[in-house]
Amino acid sequence: MANESMTIRDNADAKIVDVNEDLGSYAAADLRKAIDRLINEASQQIVVNLSQVQHINSTAIGAMVGAAKRLRQNNGDLKVYGLADNLKRTFDLVGASSVLEIYNSESSALAAF
Amino acid sequence: MANESMTIRDNADAKIVDVNEDLGSYAAADLRKAIDRLINEASQQIVVNLSQVQHINSTAIGAMVGAAKRLRQNNGDLKVYGLADNLKRTFDLVGASSVLEIYNSESSALAAF
Amino acid sequence: MTQAEKTEQEILKFTVPSCLEYIRPIQVFIGQLAQQLGFCRTRIYDIELIIDEVCSNAIEHGSETPNSGIDLTLMFDSSKLEIHVRDKGKCVQGNWLATGRLDEVSQKMTPDSERGHGIFLAEKLSDSLEILTNPLGGTDVQVVFYFSPSNDS
Amino acid sequence: MTQAEKTEQEILKFTVPSCLEYIRPIQVFIGQLAQQLGFCRTRIYDIELIIDEVCSNAIEHGSETPNSGIDLTLMFDSSKLEIHVRDKGKCVQGNWLATGRLDEVSQKMTPDSERGHGIFLAEKLSDSLEILTNPLGGTDVQVVFYFSPSNDS
Ligand SMILES: Nc1ncnc2c1ncn2[C@@H]1O[C@H](COP(=O)(O)OP(=O)(O)O)[C@@H](O)[C@H]1O
Ligand SMILES: Nc1ncnc2c1ncn2[C@@H]1O[C@H](COP(=O)(O)OP(=O)(O)O)[C@@H](O)[C@H]1O
């Protein structure tokens, strides 16, 4: 499980995290670390691209919810886009859809900062 | 494991068997039955389309070798086409490549009867 | 093989070390089995999700070391698929995870809480969830998925 | 997780009924594990093929009834993946499958023979194959795949 499973891109002030593998418990820890690193490097605007993700679990969703809350304390935010139907359903079930801003495309996510 | 996993098409005097699932031991029995039924119904020219098959085992290969031998006794034959590299390697290893006629396309398999 | 062809109960067992790396192989095994049993895609997705949540808990909260190991038992007959996940516990005094505590976990859960959604999801997406203390001092989590015409496809 | 990160031996165990239907789930489990361990695609294909051949044999030739069951043990460390498949035998008098007989099987094999290629493939595609009579009166088939730079990708 190499780390090409997650790549980071720059777009103006935002960092885009492309997740290239399913976010089970093992990969969720990687995602949490990647986001923490960005926040420590003073990124305030983070977009997570979930379009390549087929499975997600509550730990991975929790990591994104936690990061969004921390970023908002400094007027930043974490937004997500590209959720397949099953992923969206899981976000809805755990209530994350009402906490996180979810977009259909990268451009709309970026435009919303 | 429903039976849409194998469909039979007609082309002039030949019957074409499209295999739509991997040919492990479980499915190999289905293939053997399907071919036996065709032979019992007096088909002499059988073409097996393996282009949708990612895995095959020795039982499935054996079923095709056996059928080819029986058909040849009545001037018929069983030909195969559409083998991915890994499948071809397995055919080579068990010596089936020297017994069965293997083609790249359906048209060349049919033309060779 | 469809569930209708199986009248007796079939039992499959696994033992794996308590490492998150084994969850994905377990998921693909159970996903493949569920597909062969005729569950629809959405239901297979839910089953795989619950496996992840329950096994993660058994590894993170119910295993002292990676060598502790977790045991899975899959059982199915013509009416249902049942999955039991057993851990050996962390040797804490008195197992807190009684029914009362489970309610507590669910009640504490708010949309913006970062954790505590695993058991909630298992409860929501399965047809039955039971959490029991086992003789090894660990926890048995048992989830059931019924076959139903609307769930199959 | 790559094999380099695992220094100790990890052990995983499965028990499944003696039915061909379970071979595909077992294959996807081991295929996923082999991928995580860093085996290349061709090698994963070979591992899955051998699993099919060895398990089919254990079910067809080494199981009295579907309930007999077969046991799989997967073991790996930093140098190799080892797979043991155990059956309980058919209670025939004296187990014929000794080394001598295995040679016989391979020698009898001609390209146009319809059967008898399973053990041959397991021997060709693994780094080591051992066939042993076990205390249950059945057969243990043990295959080993070494990690090697040319096999990983
Ligand atoms: N197998 C287990 N052994 C011990 N404690 C457990 C087990 N499963 C769950 N728990 C407890 O239940 C709590 C809620 O679990 P869960 O809803 O999955 O959320 P999370 O694991 O994210 O905390 C856990 O924090 C843990 O304290
Ligand atoms: N687990 C086993 N128990 C008993 N006999 C076995 C076992 N595995 C293989 N054999 C014997 O070895 C022979 C060769 O096996 P194999 O090469 O896989 O070919 P096939 O299964 O197609 O006959 C089988 O026909 C069977 O008699």
Coordinates of C-alpha atoms and ligand atoms in Angstrom, one line a residue:
Chain A
M1 CA 0.0 0.0 0.0
A2 CA 2.3 2.6 -1.3
N3 CA 1.7 6.3 -0.9
E4 CA 0.8 7.0 -4.5
S5 CA -2.6 6.2 -3.1
M6 CA -2.9 9.9 -2.3
T7 CA -1.6 12.8 -4.3
I8 CA -1.7 16.5 -3.6
R9 CA -2.2 19.2 -6.2
D10 CA -2.1 23.0 -5.8
N11 CA -4.8 25.3 -7.1
A12 CA -4.3 29.0 -6.1
D13 CA -4.6 29.0 -2.3
A14 CA -6.2 25.6 -2.2
K15 CA -4.7 22.1 -1.9
I16 CA -6.5 19.3 -3.7
V17 CA -6.1 15.8 -2.3
D18 CA -6.7 13.1 -4.9
V19 CA -7.5 9.9 -3.1
N20 CA -6.7 6.9 -5.4
E21 CA -7.7 4.0 -3.2
D22 CA -10.6 2.9 -1.1
L23 CA -10.8 4.5 2.3
G24 CA -11.0 1.6 4.7
S25 CA -9.4 1.8 8.2
Y26 CA -5.9 1.3 6.9
A27 CA -6.1 4.0 4.3
A28 CA -8.1 6.3 6.5
A29 CA -5.0 6.7 8.7
D30 CA -3.1 7.8 5.7
L31 CA -5.7 10.3 4.8
R32 CA -5.7 11.7 8.3
K33 CA -1.9 12.1 8.2
A34 CA -2.0 13.7 4.7
I35 CA -4.6 16.3 5.8
D36 CA -2.8 16.9 9.2
R37 CA 0.4 17.6 7.3
L38 CA -1.3 20.1 5.1
I39 CA -2.9 21.9 8.0
N40 CA 0.5 21.9 9.8
E41 CA 2.0 23.5 6.7
A42 CA -0.6 26.3 7.1
S43 CA -3.0 25.2 4.3
Q44 CA -6.4 26.6 5.1
Q45 CA -8.3 25.5 2.0
I46 CA -8.4 21.8 1.4
V47 CA -10.5 19.9 -1.3
V48 CA -10.7 16.2 -1.1
N49 CA -11.4 14.4 -4.5
L50 CA -13.3 11.2 -3.7
S51 CA -14.2 10.4 -7.3
Q52 CA -11.8 7.3 -7.4
V53 CA -13.1 6.0 -4.0
Q54 CA -15.5 3.1 -4.1
H55 CA -15.6 2.3 -0.3
I56 CA -15.3 4.5 2.7
N57 CA -15.7 3.9 6.4
S58 CA -16.6 6.0 9.4
T59 CA -13.0 6.6 10.4
A60 CA -12.2 8.2 7.1
I61 CA -15.4 10.4 7.2
G62 CA -14.5 11.3 10.8
A63 CA -11.1 12.4 9.7
M64 CA -12.5 14.8 7.2
V65 CA -15.2 16.1 9.6
G66 CA -12.5 16.7 12.2
A67 CA -10.3 18.5 9.8
A68 CA -13.1 20.7 8.5
K69 CA -13.9 21.8 12.1
R70 CA -10.3 22.7 12.8
L71 CA -9.9 24.6 9.6
R72 CA -13.1 26.6 10.2
Q73 CA -11.7 28.0 13.4
N74 CA -9.2 29.9 11.2
N75 CA -11.7 30.8 8.5
G76 CA -10.5 27.9 6.4
D77 CA -12.5 24.8 5.3
L78 CA -12.3 21.3 3.9
K79 CA -14.7 20.5 1.0
V80 CA -15.2 17.2 -0.8
Y81 CA -16.4 16.3 -4.2
G82 CA -16.9 13.3 -6.5
L83 CA -19.0 11.1 -4.2
A84 CA -20.5 8.0 -5.8
D85 CA -24.1 7.1 -4.7
N86 CA -23.0 4.6 -2.1
L87 CA -20.5 7.0 -0.6
K88 CA -23.1 9.7 -0.5
R89 CA -25.5 7.4 1.3
T90 CA -22.9 6.6 4.0
F91 CA -22.2 10.4 4.4
D92 CA -25.9 10.9 4.9
L93 CA -26.3 8.1 7.4
V94 CA -23.6 9.4 9.7
G95 CA -24.8 12.9 9.3
A96 CA -21.6 14.1 7.6
S97 CA -23.6 15.6 4.7
S98 CA -25.0 18.2 7.0
V99 CA -21.5 19.1 8.3
L100 CA -19.3 18.9 5.3
E101 CA -19.7 20.9 2.1
I102 CA -20.2 18.4 -0.7
Y103 CA -19.8 19.3 -4.4
N104 CA -20.2 17.6 -7.7
S105 CA -17.1 18.9 -9.3
E106 CA -13.7 20.2 -8.5
S107 CA -14.4 23.6 -10.0
S108 CA -17.6 24.1 -7.9
A109 CA -15.8 23.1 -4.7
L110 CA -12.9 25.5 -5.4
A111 CA -15.3 28.3 -6.4
A112 CA -17.1 28.0 -3.1
F113 CA -14.1 29.1 -0.9
Chain B
M1 CA -23.8 -18.2 -10.5
A2 CA -26.6 -18.0 -13.0
N3 CA -26.4 -19.5 -16.4
E4 CA -26.2 -16.2 -18.3
S5 CA -22.6 -16.8 -17.6
M6 CA -22.5 -18.7 -21.0
T7 CA -24.5 -17.9 -24.1
I8 CA -24.7 -19.8 -27.4
R9 CA -24.8 -18.1 -30.8
D10 CA -25.3 -19.6 -34.3
N11 CA -23.1 -18.8 -37.3
A12 CA -23.8 -20.9 -40.3
D13 CA -22.9 -24.5 -39.3
A14 CA -21.0 -23.4 -36.2
K15 CA -22.1 -22.8 -32.7
I16 CA -20.3 -20.0 -30.8
V17 CA -20.1 -20.3 -27.0
D18 CA -19.5 -16.9 -25.4
V19 CA -18.1 -17.5 -21.9
N20 CA -18.9 -14.5 -19.7
E21 CA -17.3 -15.6 -16.4
D22 CA -14.0 -16.9 -15.1
L23 CA -13.5 -20.6 -15.7
G24 CA -12.7 -21.9 -12.3
S25 CA -13.7 -25.4 -11.2
Y26 CA -17.3 -24.4 -10.6
A27 CA -17.8 -22.8 -13.9
A28 CA -15.7 -25.4 -15.8
A29 CA -18.5 -27.9 -15.0
D30 CA -21.0 -25.6 -16.7
L31 CA -18.8 -25.2 -19.7
R32 CA -18.4 -29.0 -20.0
K33 CA -22.2 -29.4 -19.8
A34 CA -22.8 -26.7 -22.4
I35 CA -20.4 -28.2 -24.8
D36 CA -21.7 -31.8 -24.2
R37 CA -25.2 -30.6 -24.9
L38 CA -24.1 -29.0 -28.2
I39 CA -22.3 -32.2 -29.2
N40 CA -25.4 -34.3 -28.3
E41 CA -27.5 -32.0 -30.4
A42 CA -25.2 -33.0 -33.3
S43 CA -23.2 -29.8 -33.5
Q44 CA -19.8 -30.5 -35.2
Q45 CA -18.3 -27.1 -35.3
I46 CA -17.9 -25.3 -32.0
V47 CA -16.0 -22.1 -31.3
V48 CA -15.4 -21.0 -27.7
N49 CA -15.0 -17.2 -27.2
L50 CA -12.7 -16.7 -24.2
S51 CA -12.3 -12.9 -24.6
Q52 CA -14.2 -12.2 -21.4
V53 CA -12.4 -14.8 -19.3
Q54 CA -9.6 -13.6 -17.0
H55 CA -9.0 -16.9 -15.1
I56 CA -9.1 -20.4 -16.3
N57 CA -8.0 -23.7 -14.7
S58 CA -6.9 -27.1 -16.0
T59 CA -10.4 -28.6 -15.7
A60 CA -11.8 -26.1 -18.1
I61 CA -8.9 -26.5 -20.5
G62 CA -9.3 -30.3 -20.2
A63 CA -13.0 -30.0 -21.1
M64 CA -12.2 -28.2 -24.3
V65 CA -9.4 -30.6 -25.2
G66 CA -11.7 -33.5 -24.6
A67 CA -14.5 -32.1 -26.7
A68 CA -12.1 -31.2 -29.6
K69 CA -10.9 -34.8 -29.6
R70 CA -14.4 -36.2 -29.8
L71 CA -15.5 -33.8 -32.5
R72 CA -12.5 -34.6 -34.6
Q73 CA -13.5 -38.2 -34.8
N74 CA -16.5 -37.0 -36.9
N75 CA -14.5 -34.5 -38.9
G76 CA -15.7 -31.7 -36.6
D77 CA -13.6 -29.5 -34.3
L78 CA -13.6 -27.1 -31.3
K79 CA -11.6 -23.9 -31.8
V80 CA -11.0 -21.1 -29.3
Y81 CA -10.3 -17.4 -29.6
G82 CA -9.7 -14.3 -27.6
L83 CA -7.1 -15.6 -25.1
A84 CA -5.5 -13.0 -22.9
D85 CA -1.8 -13.4 -22.3
N86 CA -2.2 -15.1 -18.9
L87 CA -4.7 -17.6 -20.4
K88 CA -2.4 -18.3 -23.3
R89 CA 0.5 -19.0 -20.9
T90 CA -1.6 -21.5 -19.1
F91 CA -2.7 -23.2 -22.4
D92 CA 1.0 -23.4 -23.3
L93 CA 2.1 -24.8 -20.0
V94 CA -0.4 -27.7 -20.1
G95 CA 0.3 -28.3 -23.7
A96 CA -3.1 -27.4 -24.9
S97 CA -1.8 -24.9 -27.4
S98 CA -0.4 -27.7 -29.4
V99 CA -3.7 -29.7 -29.4
L100 CA -6.3 -27.0 -29.7
E101 CA -6.6 -24.5 -32.6
I102 CA -6.3 -21.0 -31.1
Y103 CA -7.3 -17.9 -33.0
N104 CA -7.1 -14.2 -32.4
S105 CA -10.6 -13.4 -33.7
E106 CA -14.0 -15.0 -34.2
S107 CA -13.9 -14.5 -37.9
S108 CA -10.5 -16.3 -38.3
A109 CA -11.7 -19.2 -36.1
L110 CA -14.9 -19.6 -38.2
A111 CA -13.0 -19.3 -41.5
A112 CA -10.7 -22.1 -40.4
F113 CA -13.4 -24.8 -40.4
Chain C
M1 CA -25.1 -21.3 -6.0
T2 CA -28.0 -19.1 -4.9
Q3 CA -29.3 -19.0 -1.3
A4 CA -32.3 -21.1 -2.4
E5 CA -30.1 -24.0 -3.3
K6 CA -28.6 -24.1 0.2
T7 CA -31.0 -25.5 2.7
E8 CA -28.6 -26.5 5.5
Q9 CA -26.5 -24.0 7.3
E10 CA -23.0 -23.5 5.8
I11 CA -20.3 -22.4 8.1
L12 CA -17.0 -20.7 7.2
K13 CA -14.3 -19.7 9.6
F14 CA -11.3 -17.4 9.4
T15 CA -8.6 -16.4 11.9
V16 CA -6.4 -13.4 11.1
P17 CA -3.9 -11.4 13.1
S18 CA -5.2 -8.1 14.6
C19 CA -3.9 -5.9 11.8
L20 CA -6.0 -3.5 9.7
E21 CA -4.3 -4.7 6.6
Y22 CA -6.4 -7.9 6.6
I23 CA -9.7 -6.1 6.5
R24 CA -9.6 -5.5 2.7
P25 CA -8.9 -9.2 1.9
I26 CA -11.7 -10.2 4.3
Q27 CA -14.0 -7.7 2.6
V28 CA -13.4 -9.0 -0.9
F29 CA -13.9 -12.6 0.3
I30 CA -17.3 -11.7 1.9
G31 CA -18.2 -9.4 -1.0
Q32 CA -17.6 -12.2 -3.5
L33 CA -19.6 -14.7 -1.4
A34 CA -22.4 -12.2 -0.9
Q35 CA -22.5 -11.7 -4.7
Q36 CA -22.7 -15.5 -5.3
L37 CA -25.5 -15.7 -2.7
G38 CA -27.5 -13.2 -4.8
F39 CA -27.3 -10.0 -2.7
C40 CA -27.6 -6.9 -4.7
R41 CA -24.8 -4.4 -5.2
T42 CA -26.0 -1.9 -2.6
R43 CA -26.4 -4.6 0.0
I44 CA -23.0 -6.0 -0.8
Y45 CA -21.6 -2.5 -0.3
D46 CA -23.3 -2.3 3.1
I47 CA -22.0 -5.7 4.2
E48 CA -18.5 -4.8 3.2
L49 CA -18.8 -1.5 5.1
I50 CA -20.0 -3.2 8.3
I51 CA -17.2 -5.8 8.1
D52 CA -14.8 -2.9 8.0
E53 CA -16.3 -1.2 11.0
V54 CA -16.7 -4.3 13.1
C55 CA -13.3 -5.7 12.3
S56 CA -11.6 -2.3 12.8
N57 CA -13.2 -2.2 16.3
A58 CA -12.1 -5.7 17.1
I59 CA -8.5 -4.8 16.1
E60 CA -8.3 -1.3 17.6
H61 CA -10.4 -1.7 20.7
G62 CA -10.4 -5.4 21.3
S63 CA -6.9 -6.6 20.7
E64 CA -3.9 -6.3 23.0
T65 CA -1.3 -7.0 20.3
P66 CA -1.3 -7.8 16.6
N67 CA -0.8 -11.4 17.6
S68 CA -4.1 -11.4 19.6
G69 CA -5.9 -12.2 16.4
I70 CA -9.6 -12.0 15.5
D71 CA -11.9 -14.8 14.5
L72 CA -14.7 -14.5 11.9
T73 CA -17.4 -17.0 11.4
L74 CA -19.7 -16.7 8.4
M75 CA -22.9 -18.7 8.5
F76 CA -25.7 -18.8 6.0
D77 CA -28.7 -20.8 5.0
S78 CA -31.7 -20.1 2.7
S79 CA -32.9 -17.2 4.8
K80 CA -29.9 -15.2 6.0
L81 CA -26.1 -14.5 6.1
E82 CA -24.8 -14.1 9.6
I83 CA -21.3 -12.8 10.4
H84 CA -19.7 -13.1 13.8
V85 CA -16.5 -11.3 14.7
R86 CA -14.7 -12.3 17.9
D87 CA -11.9 -10.6 19.7
K88 CA -10.1 -11.6 22.8
G89 CA -10.3 -8.2 24.5
K90 CA -7.7 -5.9 26.0
C91 CA -7.8 -7.5 29.4
V92 CA -9.4 -4.4 30.9
Q93 CA -11.3 -5.0 34.2
G94 CA -14.9 -5.6 33.5
N95 CA -16.1 -5.3 30.0
W96 CA -17.9 -2.0 29.6
L97 CA -19.5 -2.8 26.3
A98 CA -22.8 -3.9 27.6
T99 CA -26.1 -3.0 26.0
G100 CA -26.4 0.1 28.2
R101 CA -23.1 1.4 27.0
L102 CA -24.0 0.8 23.4
D103 CA -27.0 3.0 23.8
E104 CA -24.7 5.6 25.3
V105 CA -22.4 5.4 22.3
S106 CA -25.3 6.0 19.9
Q107 CA -26.8 8.8 22.0
K108 CA -23.4 10.6 22.2
M109 CA -23.2 10.6 18.5
T110 CA -23.8 13.9 16.8
P111 CA -23.2 14.6 13.1
D112 CA -20.0 16.4 13.8
S113 CA -18.5 13.9 16.1
E114 CA -15.4 12.4 14.5
R115 CA -15.8 8.9 15.9
G116 CA -18.4 6.6 17.3
H117 CA -20.2 5.9 14.0
G118 CA -19.1 2.4 13.4
I119 CA -21.5 0.6 15.7
F120 CA -24.2 3.0 14.6
L121 CA -23.7 2.1 11.0
A122 CA -23.6 -1.6 11.8
E123 CA -27.0 -1.2 13.6
K124 CA -28.5 0.8 10.8
L125 CA -27.4 -1.2 7.8
S126 CA -27.8 -4.8 9.2
D127 CA -31.0 -6.6 10.0
S128 CA -29.8 -7.4 13.5
L129 CA -26.8 -6.5 15.6
E130 CA -25.8 -8.1 18.8
I131 CA -22.8 -7.3 21.0
L132 CA -21.8 -9.8 23.6
T133 CA -19.0 -10.4 26.1
N134 CA -17.3 -13.7 25.3
P135 CA -15.7 -16.2 27.5
L136 CA -12.2 -15.1 26.3
G137 CA -12.8 -11.7 27.9
G138 CA -13.4 -10.1 24.6
T139 CA -16.3 -9.0 22.5
D140 CA -18.5 -10.9 20.0
V141 CA -20.2 -8.8 17.4
Q142 CA -22.9 -10.6 15.5
V143 CA -24.6 -9.1 12.4
V144 CA -27.3 -10.7 10.3
F145 CA -28.5 -9.9 6.8
Y146 CA -31.7 -11.5 5.6
F147 CA -32.3 -12.4 2.0
S148 CA -35.4 -10.6 0.8
P149 CA -36.8 -10.2 -2.6
S150 CA -36.2 -6.5 -2.5
N151 CA -32.6 -7.0 -1.5
D152 CA -31.7 -9.5 -4.2
S153 CA -31.3 -8.8 -7.8
Chain D
M1 CA 2.2 -3.1 4.1
T2 CA 4.9 -4.6 1.9
Q3 CA 6.7 -7.8 2.7
A4 CA 9.8 -5.9 3.8
E5 CA 7.8 -4.4 6.7
K6 CA 6.9 -7.9 8.0
T7 CA 9.8 -9.5 9.8
E8 CA 7.9 -12.0 11.8
Q9 CA 5.8 -14.7 10.3
E10 CA 2.1 -13.9 10.0
I11 CA -0.4 -16.7 10.0
L12 CA -4.0 -16.7 8.6
K13 CA -6.4 -19.6 8.8
F14 CA -9.6 -20.5 7.0
T15 CA -12.0 -23.4 7.2
V16 CA -14.6 -23.8 4.5
P17 CA -17.0 -26.6 3.5
S18 CA -15.8 -28.9 0.7
C19 CA -17.7 -27.1 -2.1
L20 CA -16.3 -25.6 -5.3
E21 CA -18.3 -22.4 -4.7
Y22 CA -15.9 -21.3 -2.0
I23 CA -12.8 -21.4 -4.3
R24 CA -13.6 -18.0 -5.9
P25 CA -13.9 -16.1 -2.6
I26 CA -10.7 -17.8 -1.4
Q27 CA -9.0 -16.7 -4.6
V28 CA -10.0 -13.1 -4.3
F29 CA -8.9 -13.1 -0.7
I30 CA -5.5 -14.5 -1.5
G31 CA -5.2 -12.3 -4.6
Q32 CA -5.9 -9.2 -2.6
L33 CA -3.4 -10.2 0.0
A34 CA -0.7 -11.1 -2.6
Q35 CA -1.3 -7.7 -4.2
Q36 CA -0.8 -5.9 -0.8
L37 CA 2.4 -8.0 -0.3
G38 CA 3.7 -6.6 -3.6
F39 CA 3.5 -9.6 -5.9
C40 CA 3.2 -8.6 -9.6
R41 CA 0.1 -9.3 -11.6
T42 CA 1.4 -12.4 -13.4
R43 CA 2.5 -13.9 -10.1
I44 CA -0.9 -13.1 -8.5
Y45 CA -2.5 -14.8 -11.5
D46 CA -0.4 -17.9 -10.9
I47 CA -1.1 -17.9 -7.2
E48 CA -4.8 -17.7 -7.9
L49 CA -4.6 -20.5 -10.4
I50 CA -2.7 -22.8 -8.1
I51 CA -5.2 -22.1 -5.3
D52 CA -8.0 -23.2 -7.6
E53 CA -6.2 -26.4 -8.7
V54 CA -5.2 -27.4 -5.1
C55 CA -8.5 -26.6 -3.5
S56 CA -10.4 -28.3 -6.3
N57 CA -8.4 -31.4 -5.7
A58 CA -8.9 -31.3 -1.9
I59 CA -12.7 -31.0 -2.6
E60 CA -13.0 -33.5 -5.4
H61 CA -10.5 -36.1 -4.4
G62 CA -10.0 -35.5 -0.7
S63 CA -13.4 -34.9 0.8
E64 CA -16.0 -37.5 1.6
T65 CA -18.9 -35.1 1.9
P66 CA -19.4 -31.3 1.5
N67 CA -19.3 -31.1 5.3
S68 CA -15.8 -32.7 5.4
G69 CA -14.4 -29.2 5.0
I70 CA -10.9 -28.0 3.9
D71 CA -8.5 -26.0 6.0
L72 CA -6.2 -23.4 4.5
T73 CA -3.3 -21.8 6.3
L74 CA -1.5 -18.8 4.8
M75 CA 1.9 -17.9 6.2
F76 CA 4.2 -15.2 5.2
D77 CA 7.3 -13.4 6.3
S78 CA 9.7 -11.1 4.6
S79 CA 10.9 -13.8 2.2
K80 CA 7.9 -15.9 1.2
L81 CA 4.2 -16.6 1.1
E82 CA 3.3 -20.2 1.9
I83 CA -0.1 -21.8 1.4
H84 CA -1.1 -25.1 3.0
V85 CA -4.3 -26.8 2.0
R86 CA -5.5 -29.7 4.1
D87 CA -8.2 -32.2 3.5
K88 CA -9.4 -35.1 5.6
G89 CA -9.3 -37.7 2.8
K90 CA -11.9 -40.1 1.5
C91 CA -11.1 -42.8 4.0
V92 CA -9.7 -45.0 1.3
Q93 CA -7.3 -47.7 2.5
G94 CA -3.8 -46.4 2.4
N95 CA -3.1 -43.1 0.9
W96 CA -1.8 -43.6 -2.6
L97 CA -0.7 -40.0 -3.1
A98 CA 3.0 -40.5 -2.1
T99 CA 5.9 -39.0 -4.0
G100 CA 6.1 -41.9 -6.3
R101 CA 2.5 -41.6 -7.3
L102 CA 3.0 -37.9 -8.0
D103 CA 5.8 -38.7 -10.4
E104 CA 3.4 -41.2 -12.0
V105 CA 0.8 -38.5 -12.5
S106 CA 3.2 -36.1 -14.1
Q107 CA 4.6 -38.8 -16.4
K108 CA 1.2 -39.9 -17.5
M109 CA 0.4 -36.4 -18.6
T110 CA 0.4 -35.8 -22.3
P111 CA -0.8 -32.6 -24.0
D112 CA -4.0 -34.2 -25.0
S113 CA -4.9 -35.7 -21.7
E114 CA -8.0 -34.1 -20.3
R115 CA -7.1 -34.3 -16.6
G116 CA -4.0 -34.5 -14.4
H117 CA -2.7 -31.1 -15.1
G118 CA -3.5 -29.5 -11.7
I119 CA -0.6 -30.9 -9.7
F120 CA 1.7 -30.3 -12.7
L121 CA 0.7 -26.6 -12.8
A122 CA 1.2 -26.2 -9.1
E123 CA 4.6 -27.7 -9.4
K124 CA 5.6 -25.6 -12.4
L125 CA 4.2 -22.2 -11.2
S126 CA 5.2 -22.4 -7.5
D127 CA 8.7 -22.2 -6.0
S128 CA 8.1 -25.3 -4.0
L129 CA 5.4 -28.0 -3.8
E130 CA 5.0 -30.6 -1.2
I131 CA 2.3 -33.3 -0.9
L132 CA 2.1 -35.1 2.4
T133 CA -0.3 -37.5 4.1
N134 CA -1.7 -35.9 7.2
P135 CA -2.7 -37.4 10.6
L136 CA -6.4 -37.1 9.6
G137 CA -5.9 -39.6 6.8
G138 CA -6.1 -36.8 4.2
T139 CA -3.6 -34.8 2.2
D140 CA -1.7 -31.7 2.9
V141 CA -0.6 -29.7 -0.2
Q142 CA 2.0 -27.0 0.6
V143 CA 3.0 -24.4 -2.0
V144 CA 5.6 -21.7 -1.5
F145 CA 6.1 -18.4 -3.4
Y146 CA 9.3 -16.5 -2.8
F147 CA 9.4 -12.8 -3.1
S148 CA 12.1 -11.9 -5.6
P149 CA 12.9 -8.5 -7.2
S150 CA 11.9 -9.9 -10.6
N151 CA 8.6 -11.1 -9.3
D152 CA 7.6 -7.9 -7.5
S153 CA 6.5 -4.7 -9.2
Ligands
LIG1 N1 -14.7 -5.0 19.8 C1 -14.7 -4.0 20.7 N2 -14.0 -4.2 21.9 C2 -14.0 -3.2 22.8 N3 -14.6 -2.0 22.6 C3 -15.3 -1.8 21.5 C4 -15.4 -2.8 20.5 N4 -16.1 -2.3 19.4 C5 -16.5 -1.0 19.8 N5 -16.0 -0.7 21.0 C6 -16.2 0.6 21.7 O1 -17.3 1.2 21.2 C7 -16.9 2.6 20.8 C8 -17.7 3.0 19.6 O2 -17.3 2.2 18.4 P1 -17.6 2.8 17.0 O3 -19.0 3.2 16.9 O4 -17.1 1.9 16.0 O5 -16.7 4.1 16.9 P2 -15.1 4.3 17.0 O6 -14.5 3.0 16.8 O7 -14.9 5.3 15.9 O8 -14.9 4.9 18.3 C9 -15.5 2.5 20.5 O9 -14.9 3.8 20.7 C10 -15.0 1.5 21.6 O10 -14.8 2.2 22.8
LIG2 N1 -6.1 -33.7 -2.2 C1 -6.0 -34.9 -2.9 N2 -6.5 -36.0 -2.3 C2 -6.5 -37.2 -3.0 N3 -6.0 -37.3 -4.2 C3 -5.6 -36.2 -4.9 C4 -5.5 -35.0 -4.2 N4 -5.0 -34.1 -5.1 C5 -4.7 -34.8 -6.2 N5 -5.1 -36.1 -6.1 C6 -4.9 -37.1 -7.1 O1 -3.9 -36.7 -8.1 C7 -4.5 -36.8 -9.4 C8 -3.9 -35.7 -10.2 O2 -4.4 -34.4 -9.8 P1 -4.5 -33.2 -10.8 O3 -3.1 -33.1 -11.5 O4 -5.0 -32.0 -10.2 O5 -5.5 -33.7 -12.0 P2 -7.1 -34.0 -11.9 O6 -7.6 -33.5 -10.6 O7 -7.6 -33.2 -13.1 O8 -7.2 -35.4 -12.0 C9 -6.0 -36.7 -9.2 O9 -6.7 -37.3 -10.2 C10 -6.2 -37.4 -7.9 O10 -6.3 -38.8 -8.1

